[in-house]
XYZ file of C-alpha atoms in Angstrom:
625
model
C -15.926 -7.462 -38.603
C -16.614 -3.874 -37.615
C -15.965 -4.658 -33.948
C -12.660 -6.329 -34.762
C -11.597 -3.320 -36.797
C -12.450 -0.948 -33.960
C -10.543 -3.104 -31.455
C -7.558 -3.207 -33.781
C -7.581 0.590 -34.102
C -7.813 0.955 -30.314
C -4.887 -1.434 -29.864
C -2.787 0.535 -32.359
C -3.623 3.846 -30.659
C -2.782 2.397 -27.241
C 0.565 1.147 -28.534
C 1.341 4.515 -30.110
C 0.427 6.315 -26.882
C 2.623 3.958 -24.896
C 5.558 4.576 -27.231
C 5.039 8.334 -27.052
C 4.924 8.353 -23.256
C 8.079 6.264 -22.990
C 9.873 8.539 -25.455
C 8.892 11.659 -23.496
C 9.982 10.173 -20.173
C 13.417 9.279 -21.561
C 14.170 12.912 -22.374
C 12.986 14.453 -19.091
C 15.170 15.316 -16.108
C 14.737 13.792 -12.676
C 12.309 16.399 -11.308
C 10.238 16.737 -14.497
C 10.037 12.975 -14.975
C 8.877 12.178 -11.451
C 6.512 15.129 -11.419
C 4.789 13.845 -14.547
C 4.571 10.278 -13.278
C 3.419 11.432 -9.821
C 0.626 13.486 -11.372
C -0.688 10.374 -13.093
C -0.398 8.312 -9.903
C -2.142 10.992 -7.829
C -5.009 11.409 -10.283
C -5.626 7.670 -10.610
C -5.393 7.155 -6.834
C -7.693 10.082 -6.040
C -10.368 9.019 -8.504
C -10.298 5.432 -7.226
C -10.516 6.537 -3.590
C -13.322 8.946 -4.502
C -15.309 5.990 -5.859
C -14.546 4.077 -2.660
C -15.968 6.939 -0.593
C -19.091 7.074 -2.751
C -19.680 3.373 -2.138
C -19.051 3.859 1.592
C -21.622 6.661 1.733
C -24.201 4.531 -0.083
C -23.767 1.639 2.355
C -23.925 4.052 5.282
C -27.123 5.587 3.900
C -28.712 2.137 3.769
C -27.713 1.430 7.369
C -29.089 4.825 8.434
C -32.406 4.062 6.765
C -32.694 0.771 8.655
C -31.924 2.571 11.924
C -34.670 5.087 11.309
C -32.312 7.995 10.625
C -33.565 8.204 7.071
C -33.364 11.209 4.821
C -31.860 12.130 1.442
C -29.346 14.407 3.119
C -27.759 11.514 5.050
C -25.471 10.652 2.136
C -23.913 14.107 2.088
C -23.873 15.075 5.751
C -22.940 11.944 7.727
C -19.826 9.919 6.943
C -19.427 7.944 10.174
C -21.559 5.054 11.425
C -21.027 6.072 15.051
C -23.132 9.209 14.443
C -25.860 7.090 12.871
C -25.766 4.662 15.809
C -25.992 7.502 18.350
C -29.053 8.912 16.553
C -30.595 5.501 15.857
C -34.111 4.711 16.977
C -33.525 0.960 16.831
C -30.266 0.373 18.721
C -30.897 -3.400 19.200
C -30.381 -3.708 15.433
C -26.743 -2.639 15.756
C -25.310 -6.171 16.289
C -27.502 -7.500 13.467
C -26.365 -4.871 10.975
C -22.723 -5.349 11.947
C -23.023 -9.124 11.602
C -24.707 -8.966 8.195
C -22.227 -6.373 6.913
C -19.249 -8.386 8.134
C -20.687 -11.548 6.553
C -21.115 -9.856 3.165
C -17.650 -8.275 3.288
C -16.022 -11.517 4.433
C -17.622 -13.595 1.676
C -16.412 -11.089 -0.927
C -12.862 -11.139 0.427
C -12.397 -14.870 0.926
C -14.173 -15.835 -2.279
C -12.402 -13.449 -4.650
C -9.141 -12.321 -2.990
C -8.103 -13.492 0.516
C -5.102 -11.113 0.367
C -7.552 -8.231 0.887
C -8.218 -9.293 4.498
C -6.847 -7.294 7.425
C -5.185 -3.879 7.389
C -4.169 -2.363 4.063
C -1.079 -0.507 5.277
C 0.692 -3.684 6.332
C -0.140 -5.279 2.972
C 1.434 -2.331 1.139
C 4.584 -2.497 3.287
C 4.773 -6.259 2.680
C 4.498 -5.708 -1.073
C 7.311 -3.152 -0.917
C 9.729 -5.444 0.924
C 8.757 -8.932 -0.211
C 6.932 -8.651 -3.556
C 9.254 -6.234 -5.388
C 6.643 -3.481 -5.174
C 3.967 -5.487 -6.978
C 0.365 -4.876 -5.870
C -2.404 -6.258 -8.020
C -5.337 -3.930 -8.822
C -7.708 -6.862 -8.248
C -6.739 -6.939 -4.561
C -7.358 -3.212 -4.213
C -10.782 -3.461 -5.852
C -11.892 -6.290 -3.571
C -10.441 -4.412 -0.600
C -12.395 -1.269 -1.481
C -15.730 -3.037 -1.860
C -15.344 -5.158 1.279
C -14.117 -2.226 3.375
C -16.964 0.017 2.233
C -19.471 -2.610 3.332
C -17.746 -3.327 6.640
C -17.193 0.329 7.607
C -20.601 1.436 6.349
C -22.324 -1.114 8.571
C -20.409 -0.151 11.720
C -17.110 -2.022 11.693
C -14.502 -0.194 13.765
C -11.654 0.475 11.340
C -10.266 3.268 9.221
C -10.741 4.090 5.531
C -7.028 4.845 5.158
C -6.083 1.133 5.107
C -7.988 0.273 1.921
C -7.148 3.701 0.495
C -3.420 3.132 0.965
C -3.795 -0.252 -0.704
C -5.694 1.358 -3.582
C -3.066 4.079 -3.962
C -0.215 1.586 -3.756
C -1.828 -0.627 -6.387
C -2.315 2.396 -8.652
C 1.344 3.387 -8.365
C 2.527 -0.192 -8.868
C 0.293 -0.686 -11.924
C 1.456 2.555 -13.543
C 5.079 1.523 -12.999
C 4.398 -1.869 -14.551
C 2.688 -0.254 -17.538
C 5.681 2.044 -18.094
C 8.087 -0.894 -17.840
C 9.910 0.427 -14.778
C 12.349 -1.749 -12.861
C 12.006 -2.895 -9.274
C 13.520 0.205 -7.661
C 11.300 2.670 -9.505
C 8.226 0.467 -9.118
C 8.713 0.455 -5.346
C 9.055 4.242 -5.398
C 5.797 4.468 -7.328
C 4.104 2.261 -4.749
C 5.209 4.674 -2.011
C 4.022 7.664 -4.052
C 0.608 6.043 -4.439
C 0.425 5.431 -0.692
C 1.238 9.087 0.015
C -1.372 10.276 -2.484
C -4.040 8.100 -0.868
C -3.348 9.318 2.650
C -3.179 12.955 1.543
C -6.499 12.680 -0.258
C -8.234 11.414 2.898
C -6.720 13.664 5.562
C -5.585 16.638 3.434
C -2.113 16.539 4.946
C 0.378 16.734 2.028
C 3.682 16.914 3.916
C 2.737 14.541 6.729
C 1.337 11.983 4.287
C 4.518 11.991 2.184
C 6.723 11.512 5.240
C 4.354 8.839 6.589
C 4.675 6.847 3.351
C 8.489 6.818 3.396
C 8.716 6.260 7.164
C 6.177 3.456 7.662
C 8.407 1.043 5.717
C 10.958 0.788 8.544
C 11.011 0.932 12.331
C 14.115 3.104 12.595
C 14.695 4.391 9.094
C 13.162 6.120 6.064
C 13.144 5.493 2.325
C 14.457 8.930 1.365
C 14.831 7.974 -2.320
C 11.029 7.981 -2.551
C 10.466 11.239 -0.652
C 10.378 13.638 -3.640
C 7.977 11.499 -5.760
C 5.836 10.906 -2.653
C 5.746 14.632 -1.952
C 4.770 15.417 -5.549
C 1.957 12.856 -5.513
C 0.806 13.933 -2.051
C 0.548 17.625 -2.964
C -1.323 16.903 -6.184
C -3.720 14.556 -4.389
C -4.235 17.210 -1.706
C -5.314 19.750 -4.321
C -7.715 17.225 -5.835
C -9.149 16.500 -2.395
C -9.850 20.206 -1.847
C -11.989 20.202 -4.984
C -13.711 16.869 -4.394
C -14.165 16.765 -0.609
C -13.869 20.474 0.120
C -11.413 22.317 2.415
C -11.311 21.408 6.085
C -13.170 18.193 5.359
C -12.126 16.240 8.441
C -10.884 17.711 11.701
C -11.274 21.258 13.087
C -8.332 23.629 13.235
C -6.750 24.211 16.616
C -6.870 27.667 18.157
C -3.932 28.584 20.449
C -3.829 31.894 22.323
C -0.118 32.016 23.202
C 2.374 30.154 21.031
C 5.334 31.320 23.139
C 3.857 29.587 26.183
C 3.986 26.283 24.307
C 7.791 26.446 24.244
C 8.494 27.277 27.873
C 10.646 24.746 29.726
C 7.907 23.360 31.991
C 5.572 22.873 29.023
C 8.320 21.199 26.969
C 8.806 18.806 29.877
C 5.083 18.015 29.788
C 5.448 16.796 26.190
C 7.988 14.225 27.370
C 5.581 13.167 30.109
C 2.806 12.912 27.516
C 4.941 10.491 25.513
C 5.539 8.357 28.595
C 1.827 8.547 29.460
C 0.648 7.399 26.008
C 3.297 4.661 25.575
C 1.390 2.036 27.652
C -1.764 2.676 25.606
C 0.218 2.381 22.378
C 1.583 -0.920 23.628
C -1.980 -1.960 24.545
C -3.083 -1.216 20.973
C -0.308 -3.363 19.498
C -0.704 -6.175 22.040
C -4.496 -6.452 21.875
C -4.502 -6.348 18.076
C -1.768 -8.956 17.595
C -3.216 -11.268 20.264
C -6.689 -11.026 18.726
C -5.321 -11.827 15.287
C -3.446 -14.862 16.603
C -6.521 -16.145 18.431
C -8.573 -16.074 15.241
C -5.721 -17.645 13.264
C -5.604 -20.428 15.853
C -9.361 -20.969 15.518
C -8.895 -21.423 11.800
C -5.746 -23.543 12.008
C -6.505 -25.851 14.934
C -10.292 -25.868 15.151
C -10.907 -25.855 11.395
C -13.235 -22.851 11.542
C -13.543 -21.328 8.044
C -11.703 -18.053 7.639
C -14.787 -16.158 6.512
C -16.491 -16.841 9.845
C -13.802 -15.005 11.849
C -14.823 -11.457 10.810
C -18.475 -12.309 11.518
C -17.645 -13.428 15.063
C -15.581 -10.296 15.599
C -18.361 -8.070 14.238
C -20.985 -9.647 16.503
C -18.798 -9.010 19.544
C -18.264 -5.429 18.398
C -22.012 -5.073 17.870
C -22.764 -6.123 21.441
C -20.314 -3.515 22.759
C -21.632 -0.933 20.315
C -25.228 -1.441 21.402
C -24.249 0.022 24.783
C -21.488 2.411 23.633
C -22.192 3.372 19.982
C -19.401 5.957 20.109
C -16.748 3.356 19.245
C -18.352 2.087 16.027
C -17.441 3.011 12.460
C -14.412 5.012 11.408
C -14.835 7.476 14.291
C -13.667 10.417 12.141
C -16.815 12.540 12.295
C -17.328 11.811 15.981
C -13.686 12.712 16.640
C -14.218 16.045 14.898
C -17.188 16.819 17.176
C -15.242 15.819 20.262
C -12.200 17.917 19.342
C -14.466 20.925 18.984
C -15.878 20.168 22.425
C -12.383 19.721 23.896
C -11.409 23.194 22.704
C -14.477 24.605 24.454
C -13.807 22.588 27.604
C -16.974 20.487 27.448
C -18.264 17.217 26.023
C -20.918 17.516 23.287
C -24.306 16.348 24.546
C -24.521 13.678 21.868
C -21.519 11.771 23.194
C -21.761 12.082 26.976
C -21.319 8.860 28.962
C -20.571 9.987 32.506
C -22.405 13.276 32.638
C -19.939 16.155 32.399
C -16.869 14.032 33.223
C -14.586 14.485 30.236
C -11.813 12.453 31.826
C -13.785 9.246 32.425
C -15.573 9.471 29.084
C -12.367 9.986 27.116
C -10.516 7.189 28.963
C -13.322 4.668 28.428
C -13.705 5.545 24.746
C -9.955 5.147 24.135
C -9.835 1.668 25.675
C -13.032 0.468 23.996
C -11.911 1.821 20.606
C -8.711 -0.213 20.856
C -10.674 -3.348 21.767
C -13.356 -3.089 19.059
C -10.811 -2.203 16.355
C -8.749 -5.249 17.294
C -11.866 -7.413 17.043
C -12.855 -5.925 13.690
C -9.501 -6.027 11.871
C -7.734 -8.708 13.920
C -10.487 -11.192 13.128
C -9.804 -10.750 9.408
C -12.057 -7.802 8.649
C -10.992 -5.405 5.921
C -10.086 -1.965 7.245
C -7.310 0.319 8.477
C -5.748 0.915 11.880
C -4.703 4.564 11.580
C -8.069 6.319 12.090
C -8.949 4.294 15.228
C -5.415 4.943 16.514
C -5.901 8.685 16.047
C -9.244 8.493 17.870
C -7.767 6.626 20.824
C -4.723 8.923 20.870
C -6.895 12.040 20.993
C -8.845 10.621 23.941
C -5.674 9.739 25.867
C -4.151 13.128 25.071
C -7.284 14.830 26.421
C -7.054 12.782 29.625
C -3.447 13.863 30.084
C -4.326 17.481 29.301
C -7.051 17.508 31.939
C -4.556 16.196 34.495
C -1.779 18.718 33.817
C -3.849 21.721 32.737
C -3.562 23.478 36.105
C 0.245 23.143 36.011
C 1.016 24.036 32.393
C -1.816 26.384 31.488
C -2.048 24.735 28.055
C -5.621 23.892 26.948
C -6.337 20.126 27.160
C -7.432 20.224 23.509
C -3.803 20.847 22.493
C -2.735 17.629 24.195
C -5.546 15.811 22.390
C -3.897 16.627 19.066
C -0.473 15.724 20.393
C -1.883 12.454 21.739
C -2.865 11.430 18.204
C 0.738 11.725 17.030
C 2.115 10.177 20.213
C -0.032 7.055 20.479
C -0.197 5.895 16.887
C 3.234 7.315 16.046
C 4.679 5.006 18.677
C 2.461 2.057 17.746
C 3.387 2.253 14.054
C 6.896 3.759 14.358
C 5.899 6.737 12.209
C 6.712 9.486 14.681
C 7.990 12.122 12.247
C 5.240 11.649 9.675
C 2.440 11.800 12.229
C 3.959 14.897 13.869
C 3.694 16.837 10.608
C 0.363 15.163 9.961
C -1.133 16.397 13.247
C 0.263 19.911 12.748
C -1.386 20.102 9.322
C -4.812 18.807 10.310
C -4.660 21.011 13.404
C -3.880 24.039 11.260
C -0.981 24.986 13.564
C 2.619 24.512 12.370
C 3.796 25.199 15.927
C 2.539 21.722 16.877
C 5.339 19.997 14.938
C 7.989 20.271 17.660
C 5.697 19.294 20.598
C 4.343 16.379 18.563
C 7.860 15.234 17.693
C 8.920 15.326 21.355
C 5.952 13.341 22.649
C 5.834 10.913 19.711
C 9.551 10.112 19.715
C 9.487 9.671 23.486
C 6.625 7.180 23.265
C 8.268 5.387 20.342
C 11.566 5.004 22.207
C 9.689 3.728 25.261
C 8.067 0.991 23.143
C 11.324 -0.216 21.606
C 10.854 -2.337 18.485
C 7.187 -3.078 19.132
C 5.123 -2.143 16.066
C 1.605 -2.779 14.847
C 2.884 -2.868 11.225
C 4.342 -6.364 11.208
C 5.940 -6.180 7.756
C 8.265 -3.319 8.720
C 12.003 -3.913 8.625
C 14.168 -2.459 11.422
C 16.500 -0.635 9.019
C 17.195 -0.234 5.326
C 19.289 -3.038 3.869
C 22.398 -1.753 2.047
C 22.111 -2.378 -1.721
C 25.400 -4.297 -1.692
C 23.791 -7.014 0.387
C 21.224 -7.729 -2.307
C 23.235 -10.090 -4.451
C 21.292 -12.670 -6.397
C 22.429 -15.342 -3.965
C 21.263 -13.443 -0.854
C 17.966 -12.492 -2.516
C 17.486 -16.139 -3.430
C 17.938 -17.178 0.193
C 15.431 -14.563 1.359
C 12.804 -15.749 -1.115
C 13.404 -19.379 -0.187
C 12.910 -18.504 3.472
C 9.618 -16.766 2.714
C 8.316 -19.916 0.963
C 6.234 -17.692 -1.300
C 5.900 -18.313 -5.025
C 5.857 -15.139 -7.095
C 5.317 -16.039 -10.739
C 7.779 -14.849 -13.367
C 4.846 -13.403 -15.330
C 4.234 -10.878 -12.516
C 7.585 -9.172 -13.153
C 8.256 -6.659 -15.935
C 9.400 -8.609 -18.986
C 11.164 -6.742 -21.752
C 9.983 -8.033 -25.088
C 12.835 -8.001 -27.591
C 12.562 -8.739 -31.302
C 15.009 -11.571 -31.864
C 17.589 -11.813 -34.618
C 17.541 -14.667 -37.106
C 20.724 -16.701 -37.243
C 20.942 -16.090 -40.999
C 21.083 -12.281 -40.581
C 24.351 -10.457 -41.039
C 26.181 -9.583 -37.867
C 26.537 -5.904 -38.786
C 22.765 -5.486 -39.262
C 22.037 -7.056 -35.874
C 24.639 -4.951 -34.081
C 23.288 -1.758 -35.692
C 19.797 -2.683 -34.489
C 21.112 -3.300 -30.977
C 22.747 0.144 -30.909
C 19.648 1.848 -32.295
C 17.332 0.155 -29.750
C 19.858 0.545 -26.899
C 20.015 -3.213 -26.281
C 22.868 -4.903 -24.452
C 21.964 -8.409 -25.633
C 20.000 -9.896 -28.529
C 18.271 -13.323 -28.581
C 19.035 -15.353 -31.706
C 16.510 -17.820 -33.177
C 16.615 -20.387 -35.950
C 14.219 -20.629 -38.885
C 11.621 -22.329 -36.640
C 11.616 -19.553 -34.015
C 13.555 -21.548 -31.414
C 16.152 -19.718 -29.339
C 19.630 -20.999 -30.193
C 21.565 -18.529 -28.091
C 22.097 -14.911 -27.123
C 24.416 -12.419 -28.780
C 26.177 -10.782 -25.841
C 29.051 -8.614 -27.167
C 30.339 -7.837 -23.685
C 30.499 -11.485 -22.645
C 32.237 -12.803 -25.756
C 34.507 -9.762 -26.107
C 33.188 -8.791 -29.537
C 34.860 -5.758 -31.127
C 31.955 -3.493 -32.171
C 34.048 -1.670 -34.776
C 34.734 -5.010 -36.447
C 31.128 -6.149 -36.008
C 29.733 -3.041 -37.727
C 31.733 -3.915 -40.866
C 31.394 -7.685 -40.705
C 29.683 -9.638 -43.489
C 29.522 -12.911 -41.536
C 26.236 -14.381 -40.305
C 25.131 -14.321 -36.688
C 25.222 -18.146 -36.680
C 28.989 -17.992 -37.219
C 29.586 -15.917 -34.063
C 30.033 -17.378 -30.597
C 26.668 -17.226 -28.836
C 26.013 -17.620 -25.128
C 23.405 -20.090 -23.934
C 20.798 -18.239 -21.854
C 19.014 -19.729 -18.854
C 15.426 -20.540 -19.779
C 12.386 -20.569 -17.486
C 8.640 -20.645 -18.041
C 6.462 -17.663 -17.232
C 4.476 -19.764 -14.741
C 7.628 -20.727 -12.802
C 8.394 -19.106 -9.484
C 10.921 -16.258 -9.504
C 13.105 -18.435 -7.264
C 13.592 -20.745 -10.238
C 14.680 -17.817 -12.431
C 17.205 -16.638 -9.850
C 18.581 -20.160 -9.478
C 19.154 -20.352 -13.237
C 20.915 -16.957 -13.184
C 23.267 -18.178 -10.459
C 23.988 -21.464 -12.259
C 24.673 -19.798 -15.628
C 26.381 -16.744 -14.134
C 24.043 -14.535 -16.184
C 22.091 -11.395 -15.321
C 19.164 -12.199 -17.618
C 16.849 -15.106 -18.263
C 14.728 -16.103 -21.233
C 11.006 -16.535 -20.593
C 8.970 -19.267 -22.276
C 5.265 -19.899 -22.438
C 3.546 -23.291 -22.950
C 1.830 -23.975 -26.268
C -0.126 -26.957 -27.627
C 1.240 -28.251 -30.897
C -0.156 -30.905 -33.251
C 2.445 -33.503 -34.266
C 2.685 -35.486 -37.483
C 0.855 -38.518 -36.090
C -2.199 -36.335 -35.229
C -1.489 -36.721 -31.530
C -1.485 -33.677 -29.281
C 1.333 -33.121 -26.851
C 2.512 -30.144 -24.815
C 5.374 -28.295 -26.456
C 7.190 -25.422 -24.786
C 7.940 -22.609 -27.187
C 10.115 -19.767 -25.963
C 8.748 -16.269 -26.187
C 11.189 -13.704 -27.486
C 11.514 -11.900 -24.189
C 14.191 -11.351 -21.620
C 13.792 -10.755 -17.899
C 16.935 -9.062 -16.605
C 18.294 -9.182 -13.097
C 17.652 -5.463 -12.756
C 13.953 -6.077 -13.310
C 13.747 -9.071 -11.027
């Protein structure tokens, strides 16, 4: 009894808190409201991603112990499997560890949540365009665990993919809790994505622009920019406290900023974009082809899906046994190499061809593209951004070594620009990655050169993108009628349950109540419609003053019963129906709301049990669907 009482008190407190939050949000202006909500999204996203990083470090520490690089300090000092593999005493174990890690991660994904497979960024973009901004926290949790295991055991992918999915799920869940509609829920998803990326790379402006730009090939979701910027800045400040300043990549030192803007050097940025475009296309082509090959193995040869990531990991392990540089996230190794690029030499730990920076960088770029495609394209859980930055930096360094004698610009500068150019073109996020590179390079002057090279490479690639769920442009709101949305959902052949959408629970009016009392309650609760039930709780209609042309001045003085007023018959669906069914009913009835019912077992007079559908007193409006 004591436990029940405690649970009841907790439920009451939670309801009171929810009511208080909703009341506060209603009275805030645009900036204050989104700032408050973005703070919550940033805090939740940052804490969740912090836990993901802790799990990643623990898995990496276990792999380091097996490789003979043991030591308590490994958890705090090394965050990249490639460093562990380069220091390993037992390099033949690399394919074994990768295979076992991929097997464990794959079993977790395909047993609990197959949606967590592949890259997280594309899943977030898909949820924005095709799932009304809904991302389930369960998917993000499975994604985090599987990605930590895969990356910690050497899989070539980035932590930003699962982090973006975690941040997007946090934003979507907060929006659902606050009862936001589709438009605001999608904005919250974008804000969560920006917070996640900013927490990892400590790039507040670039991360916010990335989140609003990655949704489209040739457009941006500017309505979400301010909330994304709020969440990104807050997450950045949290990252400084949790991960420390300058956590990832070294700042770039430039002797003469004016030289960077001379005409011949500006021309070199255009050439850099043209130089990186074929490698960006290679990244997209190899990844998509690898993914289709593994899909074909599953579809035509009946190979279980969970085996695909294991096959990919074994192939990556064989390559990694000879070239360990391309394993893991590559972030810590990239930091070491960028420091070496600024000094004009390759760190001894990563040399492949003696002192030849050009050959080493070119080989690492190509192999990183190949092993990342095998890891993620086979169904492994990880991101594509970090490997794209690694490959871009290598290609930029190659270009810098070629043109250094003509431009006088250090090759290390082109390495940073190459990051924005290669992956900016591959993902169609040129503007976001230009600011991103300038921030992690600690040099605002890099924004313009990065924009020139990145936009040039993006234009050279056309509409080729590694983020397959992107739309070419924003769709004008006028196009989204119920009928057109219905056709889109039918074409997708995807069933999204009605229960997954925000449902506004409304206390119904009894048909024996006086009309004036019901209308007063509607005005007080700011309701446009009111369901009406009989004495048995069955919906008999909906009081819709606007539809029936009811004079409110008359209604507020009326003594007649609700049952005596003309009621509209609402479309009714069950909460387990697909949303397509709800939209079809709206079109048929010409309504912009639908009543939601839930199944209930009921005992009949003859002691026989049959299924009886009893309507819940809730309305799902078109604005929420």
